[in-house]
Coordinates of C-alpha atoms in Angstrom, one line a residue:
Chain A
X913 CA -33.0 2.6 48.0
X914 CA -33.4 0.4 45.3
X915 CA -35.8 -2.3 46.0
X916 CA -34.4 -6.1 45.4
X917 CA -36.7 -6.6 42.7
X918 CA -35.3 -3.9 41.4
X919 CA -31.8 -4.8 41.5
X920 CA -32.8 -8.2 40.0
X921 CA -33.9 -5.9 37.5
X922 CA -30.8 -4.5 36.5
X923 CA -28.9 -8.0 36.9
X924 CA -31.0 -8.7 34.2
X925 CA -30.4 -5.9 32.1
X926 CA -27.0 -5.8 32.3
X927 CA -26.4 -9.2 31.6
X928 CA -28.5 -8.8 28.6
X929 CA -26.9 -6.0 27.4
X930 CA -23.6 -7.7 27.9
X931 CA -24.4 -11.1 25.7
X932 CA -26.2 -9.3 23.3
X933 CA -23.2 -6.9 22.9
X934 CA -20.7 -9.9 22.7
X935 CA -23.1 -11.5 20.0
X936 CA -22.9 -8.4 18.2
X937 CA -19.4 -8.3 18.0
X938 CA -18.3 -12.0 16.4
X939 CA -21.7 -11.5 13.9
X940 CA -20.9 -8.0 12.5
X941 CA -17.4 -7.9 12.7
X942 CA -17.2 -10.8 9.3
X943 CA -20.8 -8.8 7.7
X944 CA -18.9 -5.1 8.1
X945 CA -15.5 -6.6 6.7
X946 CA -17.1 -7.5 4.3
X947 CA -19.2 -4.5 3.5
X948 CA -16.4 -2.2 3.2
X949 CA -15.0 -4.3 0.7
X950 CA -17.4 -6.0 -1.4
X951 CA -17.5 -4.6 -4.6
X952 CA -21.2 -6.8 -5.3
X953 CA -23.4 -4.9 -7.0
X954 CA -26.3 -5.2 -5.0
X955 CA -25.0 -4.8 -1.6
X956 CA -27.1 -1.7 -0.7
X957 CA -29.7 -4.2 -0.3
X958 CA -28.2 -5.9 2.5
X959 CA -27.4 -2.2 3.5
X960 CA -30.8 -1.4 3.7
X961 CA -31.7 -4.7 5.4
X962 CA -29.2 -4.4 8.2
X963 CA -30.1 -0.7 8.5
X964 CA -34.2 -1.4 9.2
X965 CA -34.1 -1.4 13.1
X966 CA -32.7 2.4 13.5
X967 CA -36.6 2.9 11.4
X968 CA -38.6 0.2 12.3
X969 CA -41.2 0.5 15.8
X970 CA -40.0 -1.4 18.4
X971 CA -43.1 -2.6 18.4
X972 CA -43.2 -4.1 14.6
X973 CA -39.6 -5.6 15.2
X974 CA -41.3 -7.3 18.6
X975 CA -44.5 -8.7 16.8
X976 CA -42.5 -10.3 13.7
X977 CA -40.2 -12.1 16.5
X978 CA -43.1 -13.4 18.5
X979 CA -44.8 -14.7 15.4
X980 CA -41.1 -16.4 14.7
X981 CA -40.8 -17.6 18.3
X982 CA -44.5 -19.5 18.3
X983 CA -44.2 -22.8 18.2
X984 CA -46.4 -23.0 15.6
X985 CA -43.4 -21.3 13.1
X986 CA -40.5 -23.1 11.8
X987 CA -38.1 -21.4 14.1
X988 CA -39.7 -21.6 17.0
X989 CA -40.9 -25.4 16.5
X990 CA -37.0 -26.0 16.0
X991 CA -35.9 -24.6 18.5
X992 CA -38.5 -26.3 20.9
X993 CA -37.3 -29.9 19.2
X994 CA -34.2 -28.9 20.2
X995 CA -34.1 -27.6 23.8
X996 CA -37.2 -28.2 24.5
X997 CA -38.7 -24.5 25.7
X998 CA -40.2 -21.8 24.1
X999 CA -38.2 -18.8 22.4
X1000 CA -40.8 -16.5 23.6
X1001 CA -41.0 -15.0 26.9
X1002 CA -37.5 -16.5 27.6
X1003 CA -33.8 -14.9 28.3
X1004 CA -32.9 -16.7 24.8
X1005 CA -35.5 -15.2 22.8
X1006 CA -34.5 -11.5 24.4
X1007 CA -31.0 -11.9 23.1
X1008 CA -32.4 -12.7 19.8
X1009 CA -34.0 -9.3 19.9
X1010 CA -31.5 -7.6 21.6
X1011 CA -28.9 -8.1 18.8
X1012 CA -31.7 -7.9 15.8
X1013 CA -32.5 -4.7 17.7
X1014 CA -28.8 -3.7 18.6
X1015 CA -27.7 -4.2 15.0
X1016 CA -27.1 -1.6 13.2
X1017 CA -25.0 0.0 16.3
X1018 CA -22.7 -2.2 16.0
X1019 CA -22.0 -3.1 12.2
X1020 CA -22.2 0.5 11.1
X1021 CA -19.1 1.8 13.3
X1022 CA -17.5 -1.0 12.7
X1023 CA -18.4 -0.7 9.0
X1024 CA -16.8 2.8 8.8
X1025 CA -14.0 2.2 10.2
X1026 CA -12.9 -1.1 8.3
X1027 CA -13.5 1.5 5.6
X1028 CA -11.4 4.2 6.2
X1029 CA -8.6 2.0 6.9
X1030 CA -9.3 0.3 3.3
X1031 CA -7.0 -2.7 1.4
X1032 CA -3.1 -1.0 1.6
X1033 CA -2.4 -1.9 4.8
X1034 CA -3.9 -5.4 4.3
X1035 CA -1.9 -5.1 0.7
X1036 CA 0.9 -4.6 2.4
X1037 CA 1.1 -7.1 4.7
X1038 CA 0.1 -9.6 2.4
X1039 CA 3.4 -8.7 0.9
X1040 CA 5.3 -9.0 3.2
X1041 CA 4.3 -12.6 3.5
X1042 CA 0.7 -12.1 6.0
X1043 CA -2.0 -14.4 4.6
X1044 CA -5.3 -12.7 5.1
X1045 CA -5.9 -13.8 8.8
X1046 CA -2.9 -13.5 9.9
X1047 CA -3.0 -10.0 8.4
X1048 CA -6.8 -9.4 9.7
X1049 CA -5.6 -10.1 13.1
X1050 CA -2.2 -8.2 13.2
X1051 CA -2.9 -5.3 11.0
X1052 CA -6.8 -4.6 10.9
X1053 CA -7.9 -5.5 14.3
X1054 CA -5.4 -3.0 16.3
X1055 CA -6.2 -0.2 13.9
X1056 CA -10.0 -1.0 14.4
X1057 CA -10.0 -1.0 18.1
X1058 CA -11.4 2.8 18.4
X1059 CA -13.6 1.6 16.1
X1060 CA -14.7 -1.7 18.0
X1061 CA -14.8 0.2 21.8
X1062 CA -17.4 2.4 19.9
X1063 CA -19.4 0.2 18.7
X1064 CA -18.9 -2.1 21.9
X1065 CA -20.4 1.2 23.9
X1066 CA -22.7 2.1 21.1
X1067 CA -24.7 -1.4 21.2
X1068 CA -24.3 -2.0 24.8
X1069 CA -26.1 1.9 25.2
X1070 CA -28.6 1.1 23.4
X1071 CA -29.6 -2.1 24.9
X1072 CA -30.1 -0.8 28.2
X1073 CA -32.5 1.4 26.9
X1074 CA -34.6 -1.5 25.1
X1075 CA -38.2 -1.3 25.8
X1076 CA -41.1 -2.6 22.8
X1077 CA -39.3 -5.3 21.9
X1078 CA -39.1 -6.9 25.4
X1079 CA -42.1 -6.1 25.9
X1080 CA -43.0 -7.8 23.2
X1081 CA -41.8 -11.2 22.9
X1082 CA -40.3 -11.5 27.1
X1083 CA -42.7 -9.7 29.1
X1084 CA -42.2 -9.2 32.3
X1085 CA -40.5 -12.6 33.6
X1086 CA -38.8 -11.6 37.1
X1087 CA -35.2 -12.1 37.2
X1088 CA -35.3 -14.3 33.7
X1089 CA -36.8 -11.3 31.5
X1090 CA -38.0 -8.6 33.6
X1091 CA -35.1 -5.7 32.8
X1092 CA -34.9 -2.3 34.1
X1093 CA -36.4 0.0 30.9
X1094 CA -40.2 -2.9 32.4
X1095 CA -39.6 -2.3 35.4
X1096 CA -40.2 1.4 34.9
X1097 CA -43.0 1.5 33.3
X1098 CA -44.6 -1.0 35.9
X1099 CA -44.0 1.3 38.9
X1100 CA -45.2 4.0 37.0
X1101 CA -48.4 2.5 36.0
X1102 CA -49.2 1.5 39.9
X1103 CA -47.6 5.5 41.0
X1104 CA -44.7 4.5 42.4
X1105 CA -42.7 7.1 41.5
X1106 CA -39.7 6.6 44.0
X1107 CA -38.8 3.2 42.5
X1108 CA -39.3 4.6 38.8
X1109 CA -36.9 7.5 40.2
X1110 CA -34.0 5.5 41.6
X1111 CA -33.8 3.3 38.2
X1112 CA -34.2 5.7 35.8
X1113 CA -31.2 7.4 37.7
X1114 CA -29.0 4.4 36.7
X1115 CA -30.0 4.5 33.7
X1116 CA -29.5 8.0 32.9
X1117 CA -26.1 8.0 34.6
X1118 CA -24.7 4.6 32.8
X1119 CA -26.0 5.6 29.5
X1120 CA -24.5 9.0 30.2
X1121 CA -21.2 8.0 31.3
X1122 CA -21.1 5.2 28.4
X1123 CA -21.6 8.4 25.2
X1124 CA -19.2 10.1 27.3
X1125 CA -16.6 7.4 26.8
X1126 CA -17.8 7.0 23.3
X1127 CA -17.3 10.6 22.3
X1128 CA -13.9 10.6 24.4
X1129 CA -12.7 7.8 22.5
X1130 CA -14.0 9.2 18.9
X1131 CA -11.4 12.2 19.5
X1132 CA -8.9 10.3 20.5
X1133 CA -9.2 8.8 16.9
X1134 CA -9.3 12.1 15.7
X1135 CA -6.5 13.6 17.7
X1136 CA -4.0 10.3 16.6
X1137 CA -4.9 10.5 13.0
X1138 CA -3.8 14.8 12.8
Chain B
X246 CA 16.1 -15.8 -11.1
X247 CA 13.9 -14.1 -13.8
X248 CA 10.5 -13.0 -14.3
X249 CA 8.4 -13.1 -17.7
X250 CA 5.5 -11.4 -17.7
X251 CA 2.1 -11.2 -20.3
X252 CA -0.4 -8.8 -18.8
X253 CA -3.9 -8.2 -20.7
X254 CA -4.7 -4.6 -19.6
X255 CA -8.2 -4.3 -21.1
X256 CA -9.9 -4.2 -17.6
X257 CA -8.0 -0.8 -16.9
X258 CA -8.9 0.7 -20.5
X259 CA -6.2 -0.2 -22.7
X260 CA -6.5 -2.6 -25.5
X261 CA -2.9 -3.5 -25.8
X262 CA -1.3 -6.3 -23.6
X263 CA 2.3 -5.7 -21.2
X264 CA 4.2 -8.7 -22.8
X265 CA 7.8 -8.8 -21.0
X266 CA 10.7 -11.7 -21.0
X267 CA 12.9 -12.6 -19.3
X268 CA 13.6 -9.8 -16.0
X269 CA 16.3 -10.6 -14.3
X270 CA 18.7 -9.5 -11.7
X271 CA 19.6 -5.7 -11.3
X272 CA 17.7 -2.5 -11.4
X273 CA 15.3 -2.7 -14.8
X274 CA 12.9 0.9 -15.1
X275 CA 9.7 0.7 -16.1
X276 CA 9.3 4.6 -17.6
X277 CA 6.2 6.0 -19.1
X278 CA 3.7 8.9 -18.6
X279 CA 1.7 9.0 -16.0
X280 CA -1.2 6.8 -16.5
X281 CA 0.0 4.5 -19.2
X282 CA -0.5 1.5 -16.5
X283 CA 2.4 1.0 -15.1
X284 CA 1.1 0.6 -11.4
X285 CA -1.3 -1.7 -12.3
X286 CA 1.4 -3.7 -14.0
X287 CA 3.1 -3.6 -10.9
X288 CA 0.1 -4.9 -8.7
X289 CA -0.7 -7.9 -11.1
X290 CA 2.8 -9.4 -11.2
X291 CA 2.5 -8.9 -7.0
X292 CA -0.4 -10.6 -7.1
X293 CA -2.8 -7.8 -5.5
X294 CA -5.3 -7.6 -8.4
X295 CA -6.1 -10.3 -11.0
X296 CA -6.5 -9.8 -14.8
X297 CA -8.2 -12.1 -16.4
X298 CA -6.9 -14.2 -19.7
X299 CA -2.4 -13.0 -18.1
X300 CA 0.6 -14.9 -17.5
X301 CA 3.0 -14.6 -15.0
X302 CA 6.4 -16.9 -14.0
X303 CA 9.0 -16.6 -11.4
X304 CA 12.1 -18.4 -12.5
X305 CA 10.0 -22.0 -12.6
X306 CA 7.4 -21.0 -10.5
X307 CA 4.0 -19.8 -12.3
X308 CA 2.4 -17.6 -11.0
X309 CA -0.4 -16.8 -13.1
X310 CA -1.7 -19.3 -15.7
X311 CA -5.0 -20.2 -16.9
X312 CA -6.8 -20.5 -13.6
X313 CA -4.4 -21.0 -11.6
X314 CA -3.5 -17.8 -9.3
X315 CA -0.8 -17.5 -6.3
X316 CA -2.1 -15.3 -3.9
X317 CA 0.1 -12.1 -3.2
X318 CA 1.2 -13.3 0.5
X319 CA 2.6 -16.5 -1.0
X320 CA 5.0 -14.7 -4.1
X321 CA 7.3 -13.3 -1.8
X322 CA 7.0 -10.2 -3.9
X323 CA 8.8 -7.3 -2.0
X324 CA 7.2 -4.0 -2.7
X325 CA 7.7 -0.9 -2.4
X326 CA 4.2 1.7 -2.7
X327 CA 4.1 5.8 -3.9
X328 CA 3.3 6.1 0.0
X329 CA 5.4 4.6 3.0
X330 CA 2.3 2.5 4.2
X331 CA 3.4 1.6 7.3
X332 CA 1.5 0.0 10.5
X333 CA 0.6 3.4 11.7
X334 CA -0.2 1.1 14.5
X335 CA 3.7 -0.4 15.2
X336 CA 6.9 1.2 15.8
X337 CA 9.7 1.0 13.1
X338 CA 11.2 -1.7 15.1
X339 CA 7.8 -3.5 15.1
X340 CA 7.4 -3.1 11.2
X341 CA 10.2 -4.5 10.8
X342 CA 9.9 -7.3 12.8
X343 CA 6.6 -7.8 11.3
X344 CA 8.3 -8.8 8.3
X345 CA 11.2 -10.8 9.2
X346 CA 8.9 -12.6 11.9
X347 CA 7.1 -13.4 8.8
X348 CA 10.3 -14.5 5.9
X349 CA 10.7 -17.4 4.5
X350 CA 12.4 -20.6 6.3
X351 CA 15.8 -20.7 5.2
X352 CA 16.0 -17.8 3.2
X353 CA 19.2 -15.7 2.5
X354 CA 19.3 -12.3 2.1
X355 CA 20.8 -9.3 4.6
X356 CA 20.4 -9.3 8.1
X357 CA 18.0 -6.8 9.9
X358 CA 20.7 -4.8 11.1
X359 CA 22.9 -4.4 8.4
X360 CA 19.5 -3.2 6.7
X361 CA 18.8 -1.1 9.8
X362 CA 22.4 0.2 8.9
X363 CA 22.0 0.0 5.0
X364 CA 19.4 2.4 5.3
X365 CA 20.5 4.6 8.1
X366 CA 17.1 4.3 10.5
X367 CA 19.1 3.6 13.9
X368 CA 17.8 6.2 15.8
X369 CA 14.2 6.0 14.4
X370 CA 13.8 2.5 15.8
X371 CA 11.5 3.2 19.5
X372 CA 9.4 6.1 17.2
X373 CA 5.8 5.7 15.9
X374 CA 5.5 5.3 12.5
X375 CA 3.2 8.9 12.6
X376 CA 6.4 11.3 13.8
X377 CA 8.5 10.2 11.1
X378 CA 9.0 12.8 7.9
X379 CA 8.4 12.0 4.4
X380 CA 11.8 10.6 3.8
X381 CA 11.5 8.6 7.1
X382 CA 9.0 7.0 6.4
X383 CA 10.3 5.7 2.8
X384 CA 13.6 4.4 4.3
X385 CA 11.5 1.9 6.7
X386 CA 9.0 1.2 4.1
X387 CA 12.2 0.2 1.7
X388 CA 13.7 -1.5 4.9
X389 CA 10.8 -3.3 6.0
X390 CA 10.4 -4.9 2.1
X391 CA 13.9 -6.2 2.3
X392 CA 13.7 -7.7 6.0
X393 CA 10.9 -10.2 4.7
X394 CA 13.7 -11.3 2.2
X395 CA 11.5 -10.9 -1.5
X396 CA 12.3 -13.3 -4.2
X397 CA 12.1 -9.7 -6.4
X398 CA 11.2 -5.8 -5.4
X399 CA 8.6 -3.8 -7.0
X400 CA 9.1 -0.1 -6.2
X401 CA 6.3 1.9 -7.7
X402 CA 7.5 5.7 -7.4
X403 CA 9.1 5.2 -3.8
X404 CA 10.1 9.2 -4.2
X405 CA 7.4 11.1 -6.0
X406 CA 6.0 11.7 -2.6
X407 CA 8.9 13.6 -1.6
X408 CA 10.1 17.0 -1.5
X409 CA 13.8 17.7 -3.7
X410 CA 15.6 17.8 -0.9
X411 CA 14.3 14.6 0.6
X412 CA 14.7 13.2 -2.8
X413 CA 18.5 14.0 -2.9
X414 CA 19.3 12.8 0.7
X415 CA 17.8 9.5 0.1
X416 CA 18.7 8.6 -3.4
X417 CA 22.4 7.4 -2.1
X418 CA 20.9 4.6 -0.1
X419 CA 18.8 4.0 -2.8
X420 CA 21.3 3.3 -5.2
X421 CA 23.5 0.8 -2.2
X422 CA 20.6 -0.8 -2.1
X423 CA 20.1 -1.6 -5.7
X424 CA 23.6 -2.5 -5.5
X425 CA 23.3 -4.8 -2.7
X426 CA 19.6 -6.3 -2.8
X427 CA 20.5 -9.8 -4.3
X428 CA 17.3 -9.9 -6.3
X429 CA 15.5 -8.6 -9.9
X430 CA 14.1 -4.7 -8.8
X431 CA 11.6 -3.7 -11.1
X432 CA 11.4 0.3 -10.4
X433 CA 8.8 2.6 -11.9
X434 CA 9.6 6.1 -12.4
X435 CA 8.6 9.0 -14.8
X436 CA 12.0 10.9 -14.1
X437 CA 14.6 9.9 -16.6
X438 CA 17.0 11.4 -13.8
X439 CA 16.1 8.2 -11.4
X440 CA 16.4 6.0 -15.0
X441 CA 19.8 7.2 -15.5
X442 CA 21.0 7.2 -11.5
X443 CA 19.8 3.7 -11.1
X444 CA 18.6 1.4 -14.2
X445 CA 20.8 -0.8 -15.4
X446 CA 18.0 -1.9 -17.8
X447 CA 14.8 0.1 -18.8
X448 CA 11.5 -1.3 -20.2
X449 CA 9.6 2.0 -21.6
X450 CA 5.4 2.2 -21.8
X451 CA 3.3 3.7 -23.3
X452 CA -0.7 3.5 -23.4
X453 CA -0.5 0.2 -21.9
X454 CA 1.6 -1.8 -24.0
X455 CA 5.5 -1.8 -24.6
X456 CA 7.2 0.4 -26.4
X457 CA 11.1 -0.5 -26.1
X458 CA 12.9 -2.6 -24.2
X459 CA 16.7 -3.0 -23.9
X460 CA 20.1 -1.7 -22.1
X461 CA 19.0 2.1 -19.9
X462 CA 22.3 3.4 -21.8
X463 CA 21.6 2.0 -24.7
X464 CA 17.6 3.3 -25.0
X465 CA 18.6 6.6 -23.2
X466 CA 20.6 7.2 -26.2
X467 CA 18.7 5.8 -29.3
X468 CA 18.2 9.2 -31.1
X469 CA 14.3 7.3 -32.5
X470 CA 13.2 7.4 -29.2
X471 CA 11.6 9.7 -27.2
X472 CA 13.7 9.6 -24.9
X473 CA 16.7 11.3 -25.8
X474 CA 14.6 14.3 -27.6
X475 CA 14.0 15.3 -23.9
X476 CA 15.4 18.6 -23.3
X477 CA 17.4 16.7 -20.3
X478 CA 18.7 13.9 -22.9
X479 CA 22.0 12.4 -21.3
X480 CA 24.4 9.8 -21.5
X481 CA 25.2 7.0 -18.5
X482 CA 28.8 5.7 -18.3
X483 CA 29.9 2.8 -15.9
X484 CA 33.1 2.9 -14.7
X485 CA 35.8 3.0 -11.8
X486 CA 37.7 5.6 -10.0
X487 CA 41.0 4.6 -11.3
X488 CA 43.7 7.4 -9.7
X489 CA 43.6 10.4 -6.9
X490 CA 44.6 13.7 -8.3
X491 CA 45.2 15.8 -5.2
X492 CA 47.1 18.3 -6.3
X493 CA 44.6 19.2 -8.5
X494 CA 42.0 17.5 -6.4
X495 CA 40.7 15.7 -9.8
X496 CA 40.4 12.0 -10.4
X497 CA 40.3 9.8 -13.1
X498 CA 37.4 7.6 -13.9
X499 CA 38.4 4.4 -16.0
X500 CA 35.2 4.5 -18.3
X501 CA 34.5 1.8 -21.7
X502 CA 34.8 5.4 -23.8
X503 CA 38.2 6.7 -21.7
X504 CA 39.5 7.9 -18.8
X505 CA 37.1 10.7 -17.8
X506 CA 38.3 13.5 -15.0
X507 CA 36.2 15.0 -12.3
X508 CA 35.9 16.4 -9.5
X509 CA 37.5 14.8 -6.6
X510 CA 35.3 13.0 -4.2
X511 CA 36.7 11.8 -1.4
X512 CA 34.4 9.9 -0.2
X513 CA 35.2 7.4 -2.9
X514 CA 38.1 5.3 -3.1
X515 CA 40.3 4.6 -5.7
X516 CA 38.5 0.7 -7.2
X517 CA 35.2 1.8 -6.1
X518 CA 32.2 1.4 -9.3
X519 CA 30.6 4.6 -9.9
X520 CA 28.3 5.9 -12.8
X521 CA 28.8 9.2 -14.5
X522 CA 25.9 11.1 -16.7
X523 CA 26.7 13.0 -19.6
X524 CA 24.4 15.6 -20.3
X525 CA 24.2 15.8 -24.0
X526 CA 24.0 19.5 -23.8
X527 CA 27.4 19.3 -22.5
X528 CA 29.4 17.8 -24.5
X529 CA 30.6 19.9 -28.1
X530 CA 32.4 17.9 -30.8
X531 CA 35.5 19.0 -32.3
X532 CA 37.6 17.6 -35.6
X533 CA 40.8 17.1 -34.1
X534 CA 42.3 16.4 -30.4
X535 CA 45.0 19.4 -30.8
X536 CA 42.2 21.7 -30.6
X537 CA 43.7 24.0 -27.9
X538 CA 40.8 24.1 -24.9
X539 CA 40.4 24.7 -21.2
X540 CA 38.1 21.7 -21.9
X541 CA 40.4 18.6 -19.8
X542 CA 37.9 15.5 -21.4
X543 CA 38.2 14.7 -24.6
X544 CA 37.8 11.6 -26.7
X545 CA 37.9 9.8 -29.4
X546 CA 34.6 8.6 -31.3
X547 CA 32.4 7.8 -34.4
X548 CA 29.4 9.8 -35.4
X549 CA 27.1 6.6 -35.6
X550 CA 23.3 8.9 -36.5
X551 CA 22.6 12.5 -36.5
X552 CA 18.8 13.8 -35.5
X553 CA 17.3 16.9 -36.5
X554 CA 15.9 18.7 -33.1
X555 CA 13.8 21.4 -34.0
X556 CA 15.3 24.3 -36.6
X557 CA 18.5 25.0 -35.2
X558 CA 20.0 22.2 -33.3
X559 CA 21.1 18.9 -34.1
X560 CA 21.5 15.9 -32.0
X561 CA 24.2 13.8 -32.5
X562 CA 24.7 9.9 -31.9
X563 CA 28.4 9.0 -31.0
X564 CA 30.5 5.6 -30.2
X565 CA 32.6 6.0 -27.7
X566 CA 34.5 2.6 -28.1
X567 CA 31.4 1.1 -28.0
X568 CA 29.6 3.0 -25.0
X569 CA 27.3 5.6 -26.7
X570 CA 27.0 8.9 -25.8
X571 CA 24.8 11.6 -27.3
X572 CA 25.4 15.4 -28.5
X573 CA 23.4 18.2 -28.8
X574 CA 25.0 21.2 -31.3
X575 CA 23.6 23.8 -33.8
X576 CA 22.9 22.8 -36.9
X577 CA 25.3 25.4 -38.2
X578 CA 27.8 24.1 -36.5
X579 CA 27.0 20.6 -37.7
X580 CA 27.2 21.8 -41.3
X581 CA 30.9 24.3 -40.9
X582 CA 32.4 21.2 -39.5
X583 CA 30.9 19.0 -42.3
X584 CA 29.6 16.5 -39.9
X585 CA 28.5 13.6 -41.1
X586 CA 28.0 9.6 -40.7
X587 CA 30.9 7.4 -40.1
X588 CA 33.1 9.8 -39.2
X589 CA 35.9 10.2 -36.3
X590 CA 35.4 12.9 -34.4
X591 CA 36.7 14.1 -30.3
X592 CA 33.7 14.9 -28.1
X593 CA 34.5 17.8 -25.7
X594 CA 33.2 16.8 -22.3
X595 CA 32.5 20.1 -20.3
X596 CA 30.8 18.6 -17.5
X597 CA 30.2 15.2 -15.8
X598 CA 28.5 14.5 -12.9
X599 CA 28.6 11.8 -10.4
X600 CA 25.1 9.6 -10.3

């Protein structure tokens, strides 16, 4: 059915999506919280920057990343000094690319959820003696659970479908940077339609199930609020 | 335990400062029209908002002074919001234990079981908050605040979101809470009825500044204050149930102004402390006590002030053995009886409400 090489590509894809989603949750939670609560007058500039991956062609994103990752650039040479390897054409480089590429898909649901919760539950918690950190974990996180679920599912699904950025910065190293979307492209190029079919079907199925999960989750949010 | 505050409400668009000294134990009502800055004051005292150039002191602690600012969670101020603001992801009992888990070590106050009993929420404990009615939510919110054992309690129009029926049912509970909570309570309201029923002291606010401070009854009956000019102007008397008269289903209440007979209330025992509301519209004036009448309650009093209201009415302020009372009569009666300041008369009380 699915060739061994393709299974490895699928495993790489799942690994990439899982790690990227985890990094995104850690990164986006404080940023989304800040964006939802700040009264800073220039916050729209930050909002525009984090929304850029929504509209930029993945090739543009990939091109800039490729420049940064090169050992001639400050970022690339710093990483090389630190680890002895290059960022370009590495799994770590792919994770960085995916995190940037899927950022708005995690950030925006979280920001919307935090805005909807508002400051009142935190104020109530503060008057009951809960410190800001305590009330964040005891009140905001449980209230924002549906938002975290939506954000994770969207971030994961979006990373599964990543193609352009990977092509620019990851290349096609089996077991390292060869993800499912690249493998499909290769199969089509070499007219192996059957292999392309089975991989495409897996991605279609997984993405569909994730979106069903997201919408069912959103519906339960709506129902529980009514 | 006392609270003093000097809050600059310039950020709220008011040119004036809110200044009060020494709010002590008991219920102090913060009264004023909507939008006069009552909630802003409460939020500043709780530490939820920070106004520059302001000071808040509680007992010997400065909560805000110069650049020092104690954050809300370290002030131990209980806050009952207009909307209950319960934690929706928790059940009723989990909401309560959220507060009691975070109370200060060696804090003193009511035990959780006593609080649950006081607010009458035993049957709701296991319910999720989403299933509660408005009145039930506010009961839970008050219980949750008490469970945290605050040093000071702030209530921001806790009844305003409730319908009249729910208000009527929660009122006796609120009175009990105010009696048993062993701390200063600052109660924001724009309802004179709530002031009369709950407040010991009164702060009247207008446009961000304090216009009057004093004992609630003194201010309610002060003819110069806008409070007494309202259609429902009334005086409030504190009293003790002295005797039940089962034959006529009445009880005798001993007050500063003298004994007053009211309809019997079986739930009250001899010795219980109660408040009576004497509406200005229900009091008439007679020149002597022997006036044959169906009215039971007649008290000697001295006229201390007379204030004309419109074309046909006057509002008379009287002093009955030290207790201020208000009577609203027609200008014609006032003229016919020749009433004047300093005169001793008899007030005839047509009806009395137990608060």
